[in-house]
Amino acid sequence: MSENEIKSLEEMFEARIARDEKIEPKDWMPEKYRKTHIRQISQHAHSEIVGMLPEGNWITRAPSLRRKVALLAKIQDEGGHGLYLYSACETLGISRDELFEQLHSGEAKYSSIFNYPTLTWADMGSVGWLVDGAAIINQVALMGTSYGPYSRAMVRICKEESFHQRQGYEILLTLCNGTPEQKAMAQDSLNRWWWPSLMMFGPRDAESPNTEQSVKWKLKRKTNDELRQQFIDQTVPQAEILGLTIPDPQLKWNEERKHYDFGEIDWNEFWQVVKGHGPCNKQRIAARVNAHENGKWVRDAAMAYAEKQEEKKLEQAI
Ligand code: 3HC
């Protein structure tokens, strides 16, 4: 293809983005647009699947059948979110096997938040309230993303996330209305999960190598800092209802900005965790590799069954 032909395709593509049109798998797109989407959607999918592990730790320890059922439903939803997102990613020309290989080899990232341990039952509350709360803020914005399959996956995921956030918040509300020890457990959990939840939104915009281009392509509809601020503004009043103290002495409502001012995030901790040196990184990847290897027989059986069904259809057609 000549340079002029590519240039006119790029201009038509930019015009489509400007008109808020959805880009579909069979449409022409710049190679960088395709690669950026594979990068972000695959990391999102990996996050959903790895995110099942910290909560799975508490299924057998849930304090009641009702709590166990809600937790099971939530974790099952996360697996489904991973499948929608892997399927959306495959429309960009990468296979499920390649995606898993990238995760298992440590090449692919997933959200830093899932590399922290879930030490008490209150953490099931904080994960639902804060982690899924942060994910909702991010994913509601992504419903407007320019790539069709990603945008449509977000619509279904966001509906389920609101249940996730609400069941987490209700766990904490129950603890905060319980004994002093239960309230102390909830406060300890907030102390451990607050700052890692802010890190979920990524580095500051000024340090983000991807945000500017992702906003131009309408992959990102809001920047990392905008989403983080929206999360803080929404979550602080919820903590007040719980009667919990957010572990940030610099957190203060700024009437002029109409936002909360907040303290400095420990970016060294963030990058350490992103680079694989968090409390649970190795354990999480080992669990994923182990599940994948031990699940090979299930995949083989499903493929064999599908091939058998195909053979039967062919025999009937002859
Ligand atoms: N954890 C791990 N890596 C992170 C990160 C985080 N919290 N935040 C940023 N990074 C990485 C980026 O991947 C990028 O590395 P790469 O170029 O090698 O991929 C680098 O740090 C620089 O960050 P940028 O801000 O420039 O990168 P992005 O433009 O991709 O923005 C993001 C990061 C905001 C996380 C964006 O990728 C995004 O919105 N992703 C989709 C949402 C998502 O993945 N959420 C994760 C949680 S999913 C979840 O919580 C499920 C819920 O049901 C529990």
Coordinates of C-alpha atoms and ligand atoms in Angstrom, one line a residue:
M1 CA 0.0 0.0 0.0
S2 CA 1.4 3.4 -0.9
E3 CA 2.1 6.1 1.7
N4 CA -0.7 8.2 0.3
E5 CA -3.2 5.4 0.6
I6 CA -2.1 4.7 4.2
K7 CA -2.4 8.5 4.9
S8 CA -5.9 8.7 3.6
L9 CA -6.9 5.6 5.6
E10 CA -5.6 7.2 8.7
E11 CA -7.5 10.4 8.0
M12 CA -10.7 8.5 7.5
F13 CA -10.1 6.5 10.7
E14 CA -9.5 9.7 12.7
A15 CA -12.7 11.2 11.2
R16 CA -14.6 8.2 12.4
I17 CA -13.2 8.5 15.9
A18 CA -14.1 12.2 15.9
R19 CA -17.7 11.3 15.0
D20 CA -17.7 8.9 18.0
E21 CA -18.2 5.9 15.6
K22 CA -17.5 2.4 17.0
I23 CA -14.5 0.7 15.3
E24 CA -15.4 -2.9 14.6
P25 CA -13.0 -5.9 14.2
K26 CA -13.2 -6.0 10.4
D27 CA -12.7 -2.2 10.0
W28 CA -9.3 -0.8 9.0
M29 CA -7.4 0.5 12.0
P30 CA -3.8 1.7 12.6
E31 CA -1.6 -1.1 13.8
K32 CA -0.8 0.9 16.9
Y33 CA -4.5 1.2 17.7
R34 CA -4.8 -2.5 17.4
K35 CA -1.7 -3.2 19.6
T36 CA -2.8 -0.8 22.3
H37 CA -6.1 -2.4 22.5
I38 CA -4.6 -5.9 22.8
R39 CA -2.4 -4.6 25.5
Q40 CA -5.1 -2.9 27.6
I41 CA -8.0 -5.4 27.0
S42 CA -5.7 -8.4 27.7
Q43 CA -4.5 -6.8 31.0
H44 CA -8.1 -6.1 31.9
A45 CA -9.0 -9.7 31.2
H46 CA -6.0 -11.1 33.2
S47 CA -7.0 -8.8 36.1
E48 CA -10.5 -10.3 36.2
I49 CA -9.1 -13.9 36.3
V50 CA -6.3 -13.2 38.8
G51 CA -8.7 -11.1 40.8
M52 CA -10.7 -14.3 41.6
L53 CA -7.8 -15.6 43.6
P54 CA -7.7 -13.2 46.6
E55 CA -11.5 -13.7 47.1
G56 CA -11.4 -17.4 46.5
N57 CA -9.3 -17.6 49.6
W58 CA -12.4 -16.8 51.7
I59 CA -15.1 -19.0 50.1
T60 CA -14.6 -21.8 52.7
R61 CA -14.2 -19.3 55.5
A62 CA -17.3 -17.2 54.9
P63 CA -19.1 -16.5 58.2
S64 CA -22.6 -17.6 56.9
L65 CA -24.2 -19.5 54.0
R66 CA -25.6 -16.2 52.8
R67 CA -22.2 -14.6 52.7
K68 CA -20.7 -17.7 51.0
V69 CA -23.4 -17.6 48.2
A70 CA -22.9 -13.9 47.5
L71 CA -19.1 -14.4 47.4
L72 CA -19.4 -17.4 45.1
A73 CA -21.7 -15.5 42.8
K74 CA -19.3 -12.5 42.7
I75 CA -16.2 -14.7 41.9
Q76 CA -18.1 -16.5 39.2
D77 CA -19.1 -13.2 37.7
E78 CA -15.4 -12.2 37.6
G79 CA -14.6 -15.4 35.6
G80 CA -17.3 -14.4 33.2
H81 CA -15.9 -10.9 32.8
G82 CA -12.5 -12.4 32.0
L83 CA -14.1 -14.5 29.3
Y84 CA -16.0 -11.5 27.7
L85 CA -12.7 -9.6 27.7
Y86 CA -10.6 -12.4 26.3
S87 CA -13.2 -12.8 23.5
A88 CA -13.1 -9.1 22.8
C89 CA -9.3 -9.3 22.7
E90 CA -9.3 -12.3 20.3
T91 CA -11.2 -10.1 17.7
L92 CA -8.0 -8.2 17.4
G93 CA -6.1 -11.2 16.0
I94 CA -4.5 -12.8 19.1
S95 CA -5.3 -16.3 20.4
R96 CA -6.4 -17.3 23.8
D97 CA -3.3 -19.5 24.1
E98 CA -1.0 -16.5 23.3
L99 CA -2.8 -14.4 25.9
F100 CA -2.5 -17.1 28.6
E101 CA 1.2 -17.6 27.7
Q102 CA 1.8 -13.9 28.1
L103 CA 0.2 -14.0 31.6
H104 CA 1.9 -17.2 32.8
S105 CA 5.3 -16.1 31.6
G106 CA 5.0 -12.8 33.5
E107 CA 5.1 -10.8 30.2
A108 CA 1.6 -9.5 30.6
K109 CA 0.5 -7.2 33.4
Y110 CA -2.6 -7.4 35.5
S111 CA -3.9 -5.0 38.1
S112 CA -1.5 -4.3 40.9
I113 CA -4.3 -4.5 43.5
F114 CA -4.6 -8.3 43.2
N115 CA -1.1 -8.7 44.5
Y116 CA -2.1 -7.9 48.1
P117 CA -3.2 -10.6 50.6
T118 CA -6.7 -10.9 51.9
L119 CA -6.0 -11.4 55.6
T120 CA -9.4 -11.1 57.3
W121 CA -13.1 -11.4 56.3
A122 CA -13.3 -7.6 56.4
D123 CA -11.0 -7.7 53.3
M124 CA -13.9 -9.2 51.4
G125 CA -15.8 -6.1 52.2
S126 CA -13.0 -3.8 51.2
V127 CA -12.3 -5.6 48.0
G128 CA -16.0 -5.3 47.0
W129 CA -16.4 -1.7 48.2
L130 CA -13.1 -0.3 47.1
V131 CA -11.6 -2.5 44.4
D132 CA -14.9 -3.1 42.6
G133 CA -15.9 0.5 43.4
A134 CA -12.7 1.7 41.6
A135 CA -13.3 -0.8 38.8
I136 CA -16.8 0.6 38.3
I137 CA -15.5 4.2 38.0
N138 CA -13.0 3.0 35.4
Q139 CA -15.3 0.7 33.5
V140 CA -18.3 3.0 33.3
A141 CA -16.0 5.4 31.4
L142 CA -14.8 2.5 29.2
M143 CA -18.4 1.9 28.1
G144 CA -17.8 4.8 25.8
T145 CA -14.6 3.5 24.4
S146 CA -14.2 3.6 20.6
Y147 CA -13.6 -0.2 20.0
G148 CA -17.0 -1.9 19.6
P149 CA -16.4 -5.3 21.3
Y150 CA -14.7 -3.6 24.3
S151 CA -17.4 -1.1 24.8
R152 CA -20.2 -3.7 24.6
A153 CA -18.3 -6.0 27.0
M154 CA -18.3 -3.1 29.5
V155 CA -22.1 -2.7 29.4
R156 CA -22.7 -6.2 30.8
I157 CA -19.7 -6.0 33.2
C158 CA -20.8 -2.7 34.7
K159 CA -24.3 -4.1 35.6
E160 CA -22.7 -7.0 37.5
E161 CA -20.0 -4.8 39.2
S162 CA -22.7 -2.7 41.1
F163 CA -23.8 -5.9 42.9
H164 CA -20.1 -6.6 43.7
Q165 CA -19.6 -3.2 45.2
R166 CA -22.9 -3.3 47.2
Q167 CA -22.2 -6.7 48.7
G168 CA -18.8 -5.6 49.8
Y169 CA -20.1 -2.4 51.3
E170 CA -22.8 -4.3 53.2
I171 CA -20.2 -6.7 54.7
L172 CA -18.4 -3.6 56.1
L173 CA -21.6 -2.0 57.3
T174 CA -22.5 -5.2 59.2
L175 CA -19.0 -5.3 60.8
C176 CA -19.1 -1.5 61.7
N177 CA -22.5 -2.0 63.4
G178 CA -21.2 -5.1 65.2
T179 CA -18.8 -5.5 68.1
P180 CA -15.8 -3.1 68.7
E181 CA -13.6 -6.0 67.5
Q182 CA -15.5 -6.3 64.3
K183 CA -15.4 -2.5 63.7
A184 CA -11.6 -2.6 64.4
M185 CA -11.3 -5.4 61.8
A186 CA -13.1 -3.2 59.2
Q187 CA -10.8 -0.2 60.1
D188 CA -7.7 -2.4 59.8
S189 CA -8.9 -3.6 56.4
L190 CA -9.5 0.0 55.1
N191 CA -6.0 1.0 56.3
R192 CA -4.5 -1.8 54.1
W193 CA -6.7 -1.4 51.0
W194 CA -7.2 2.3 50.6
W195 CA -3.9 3.3 49.0
P196 CA -3.5 0.2 46.8
S197 CA -7.0 1.0 45.5
L198 CA -5.9 4.5 44.4
M199 CA -3.0 2.9 42.6
M200 CA -5.4 0.9 40.5
F201 CA -6.0 4.0 38.3
G202 CA -2.4 3.9 37.2
P203 CA 0.4 6.5 37.4
R204 CA -0.3 10.2 37.4
D205 CA -1.2 11.5 34.0
A206 CA 2.1 13.3 33.7
E207 CA 3.9 9.9 34.2
S208 CA 1.6 7.9 32.0
P209 CA 3.2 7.0 28.6
N210 CA -0.2 5.8 27.2
T211 CA -2.9 8.1 28.4
E212 CA -2.4 11.0 25.9
Q213 CA -2.7 8.7 22.8
S214 CA -5.4 6.6 24.4
V215 CA -7.5 9.7 25.0
K216 CA -7.0 10.8 21.4
W217 CA -8.3 7.4 20.2
K218 CA -11.2 7.6 22.7
L219 CA -10.0 4.3 24.2
K220 CA -9.8 6.2 27.4
R221 CA -12.6 8.7 27.9
K222 CA -11.2 10.0 31.2
T223 CA -7.6 10.2 32.3
N224 CA -6.1 8.3 35.3
D225 CA -6.1 11.3 37.5
E226 CA -9.7 12.3 36.6
L227 CA -10.9 8.8 37.4
R228 CA -8.9 8.6 40.7
Q229 CA -10.3 11.9 41.8
Q230 CA -13.9 10.8 41.0
F231 CA -13.3 7.6 43.0
I232 CA -12.1 9.6 46.1
D233 CA -14.9 12.1 45.9
Q234 CA -17.5 9.3 45.8
T235 CA -15.9 7.1 48.4
V236 CA -15.1 9.5 51.2
P237 CA -18.8 10.1 52.2
Q238 CA -19.3 6.3 52.1
A239 CA -16.5 5.8 54.6
E240 CA -18.2 8.5 56.8
I241 CA -21.4 6.5 56.8
L242 CA -19.4 3.4 57.9
G243 CA -17.8 5.5 60.7
L244 CA -14.4 4.6 59.4
T245 CA -11.3 6.8 59.1
I246 CA -9.6 7.0 55.7
P247 CA -5.8 6.5 56.4
D248 CA -4.8 9.9 54.8
P249 CA -4.2 12.8 57.2
Q250 CA -4.1 15.2 54.2
L251 CA -7.5 14.2 52.9
K252 CA -9.6 17.4 53.0
W253 CA -12.5 18.8 51.1
N254 CA -11.4 21.7 48.9
E255 CA -14.4 24.0 48.5
E256 CA -12.7 25.9 45.7
R257 CA -11.9 22.8 43.6
K258 CA -15.1 21.1 44.7
H259 CA -13.0 17.9 45.2
Y260 CA -11.1 16.3 48.0
D261 CA -7.4 17.1 48.3
F262 CA -5.4 14.0 49.2
G263 CA -2.0 12.9 50.2
E264 CA 0.9 11.6 48.1
I265 CA 0.6 8.0 46.8
D266 CA 3.7 5.8 47.4
W267 CA 4.7 5.5 43.7
N268 CA 7.7 3.4 44.6
E269 CA 5.4 0.8 46.1
F270 CA 3.2 1.0 43.0
W271 CA 6.1 0.3 40.6
Q272 CA 7.5 -2.4 42.8
V273 CA 4.2 -4.2 42.7
V274 CA 3.8 -3.6 39.0
K275 CA 7.3 -5.0 38.4
G276 CA 6.4 -8.2 40.2
H277 CA 7.7 -7.5 43.7
G278 CA 4.4 -7.2 45.5
P279 CA 3.4 -9.3 48.5
C280 CA 1.6 -12.0 46.4
N281 CA 2.8 -11.7 42.7
K282 CA 4.6 -15.0 42.6
Q283 CA 1.8 -16.8 44.4
R284 CA -0.8 -15.4 42.0
I285 CA 1.0 -16.4 38.8
A286 CA 1.9 -19.9 40.3
A287 CA -1.8 -20.4 41.0
R288 CA -2.8 -19.4 37.5
V289 CA -0.1 -21.7 35.9
N290 CA -1.2 -24.6 38.2
A291 CA -4.9 -24.2 37.3
H292 CA -4.0 -24.0 33.6
E293 CA -1.9 -27.1 33.6
N294 CA -4.3 -29.1 35.8
G295 CA -7.2 -28.0 33.7
K296 CA -5.7 -29.3 30.4
W297 CA -7.8 -32.5 30.5
V298 CA -11.0 -30.3 30.7
R299 CA -10.0 -28.4 27.6
D300 CA -9.0 -31.6 25.8
A301 CA -12.3 -33.2 26.7
A302 CA -14.3 -30.2 25.5
M303 CA -12.4 -30.1 22.2
A304 CA -12.9 -33.9 21.7
Y305 CA -16.6 -33.5 22.4
A306 CA -16.9 -30.6 19.9
E307 CA -15.0 -32.5 17.2
K308 CA -17.3 -35.6 17.8
Q309 CA -20.4 -33.3 17.4
E310 CA -19.0 -31.9 14.2
E311 CA -18.4 -35.4 12.9
K312 CA -22.0 -36.4 13.7
K313 CA -23.3 -33.3 11.9
L314 CA -21.2 -34.2 8.8
E315 CA -22.4 -37.8 8.9
Q316 CA -26.1 -36.6 9.1
A317 CA -25.5 -34.1 6.3
I318 CA -24.2 -36.9 3.9
Ligands
3HC1 N1 -1.5 -2.4 37.8 C1 -0.6 -2.9 36.9 N2 -0.1 -2.2 35.9 C2 -0.5 -0.9 35.8 C3 -1.5 -0.3 36.6 C4 -2.0 -1.1 37.6 N3 -2.9 -0.7 38.5 N4 -1.7 0.9 36.2 C5 -0.9 1.1 35.1 N5 -0.2 0.0 34.9 C6 0.8 -0.1 33.8 C7 0.2 0.0 32.4 O1 -0.3 -1.3 32.0 C8 1.4 0.5 31.6 O2 2.2 -0.5 31.3 P1 2.3 -1.1 29.8 O3 2.4 0.0 28.9 O4 3.5 -2.1 29.8 O5 1.0 -1.8 29.6 C9 2.1 1.4 32.6 O6 1.7 0.9 33.9 C10 1.8 2.9 32.5 O7 0.5 3.1 32.8 P2 -0.5 3.9 31.9 O8 -1.5 4.7 32.7 O9 0.3 4.7 30.8 O10 -1.2 2.7 31.2 P3 -2.7 2.6 30.6 O11 -3.0 3.8 29.7 O12 -3.0 1.3 30.1 O13 -3.7 2.9 31.9 C11 -5.1 1.6 33.3 C12 -3.7 1.9 33.0 C13 -5.8 2.8 33.8 C14 -5.2 0.4 34.3 C15 -5.8 1.1 32.0 O14 -5.0 0.1 31.4 C16 -7.2 0.7 32.1 O15 -8.1 1.4 32.3 N6 -7.4 -0.7 32.0 C17 -8.8 -1.2 32.0 C18 -9.3 -1.4 33.3 C19 -8.5 -2.4 34.1 O16 -7.7 -3.1 33.7 N7 -8.8 -2.4 35.4 C20 -8.0 -3.4 36.3 C21 -8.9 -3.8 37.3 S1 -10.1 -4.9 36.7 C22 -11.0 -5.2 38.1 O17 -10.7 -4.6 39.1 C23 -12.0 -6.2 38.0 C24 -13.0 -6.1 39.1 O18 -14.2 -6.9 38.7 C25 -12.5 -6.5 40.4

